GROMACS .gro file of C-alpha atoms in nm:
model
   64
    1MET     CA    1  -2.884   2.291   1.668
    2THR     CA    2  -2.614   2.311   1.426
    3MET     CA    3  -2.290   2.090   1.450
    4SER     CA    4  -2.036   2.169   1.514
    5LYS     CA    5  -1.657   2.104   1.268
    6LYS     CA    6  -1.493   1.896   1.579
    7GLU     CA    7  -1.842   1.729   1.660
    8TYR     CA    8  -1.887   1.650   1.250
    9LEU     CA    9  -1.538   1.503   1.239
   10LYS     CA   10  -1.585   1.301   1.568
   11GLU     CA   11  -1.930   1.140   1.350
   12MET     CA   12  -1.684   1.106   1.005
   13GLU     CA   13  -1.395   0.923   1.206
   14GLU     CA   14  -1.705   0.731   1.351
   15ALA     CA   15  -1.805   0.675   1.027
   16LEU     CA   16  -1.502   0.537   0.869
   17ARG     CA   17  -1.409   0.298   1.122
   18LEU     CA   18  -1.671   0.178   1.091
   19TRP     CA   19  -1.723   0.086   0.723
   20THR     CA   20  -1.383   0.038   0.728
   21ASP     CA   21  -1.446  -0.274   0.938
   22ARG     CA   22  -1.727  -0.382   0.752
   23ILE     CA   23  -1.461  -0.359   0.431
   24GLU     CA   24  -1.301  -0.662   0.654
   25GLU     CA   25  -1.617  -0.837   0.786
   26LEU     CA   26  -1.724  -0.845   0.403
   27THR     CA   27  -1.355  -0.975   0.232
   28ALA     CA   28  -1.347  -1.304   0.490
   29GLU     CA   29  -1.662  -1.420   0.398
   30THR     CA   30  -1.526  -1.377   0.044
   31LYS     CA   31  -1.272  -1.572   0.071
   32VAL     CA   32  -1.535  -1.887   0.124
   33ALA     CA   33  -1.735  -1.789  -0.080
   34LYS     CA   34  -1.928  -1.947  -0.349
   35PRO     CA   35  -1.805  -1.774  -0.646
   36GLU     CA   36  -2.167  -1.598  -0.767
   37ARG     CA   37  -2.154  -1.446  -0.386
   38GLN     CA   38  -1.795  -1.416  -0.386
   39GLN     CA   39  -1.861  -1.106  -0.790
   40GLU     CA   40  -2.136  -0.976  -0.517
   41LEU     CA   41  -1.986  -0.897  -0.245
   42GLN     CA   42  -1.719  -0.717  -0.384
   43SER     CA   43  -1.929  -0.517  -0.565
   44LEU     CA   44  -2.058  -0.431  -0.189
   45ILE     CA   45  -1.724  -0.389  -0.128
   46ASP     CA   46  -1.595  -0.171  -0.348
   47VAL     CA   47  -1.890   0.113  -0.317
   48ILE     CA   48  -1.741   0.036   0.095
   49VAL     CA   49  -1.440   0.118  -0.037
   50GLU     CA   50  -1.555   0.431  -0.301
   51ASN     CA   51  -1.729   0.620  -0.044
   52LYS     CA   52  -1.492   0.641   0.210
   53ASN     CA   53  -1.257   0.794   0.020
   54PHE     CA   54  -1.506   1.002  -0.109
   55MET     CA   55  -1.582   1.079   0.292
   56GLU     CA   56  -1.179   1.069   0.321
   57MET     CA   57  -1.115   1.368   0.097
   58GLN     CA   58  -1.390   1.598   0.311
   59MET     CA   59  -1.281   1.486   0.542
   60LYS     CA   60  -0.926   1.694   0.464
   61ALA     CA   61  -1.052   2.001   0.287
   62ILE     CA   62  -1.275   2.027   0.617
   63MET     CA   63  -0.960   1.989   0.764
   64LYS     CA   64  -0.743   2.220   0.583
   0.00000   0.00000   0.00000
């Protein structure tokens, strides 16, 4: 069974919301973490942001 465009976009929006929430959590954790942990967390944040940006570009392309 295939997903409709509307359903797919809704699913992507939910994933983006979850990623945004996770970025906020990690950012808060980074502020109180030890320096070596801060680097690790920042790397994770960077990967999530990169994926989030890619998904946002895909959504814009789909909406055109």
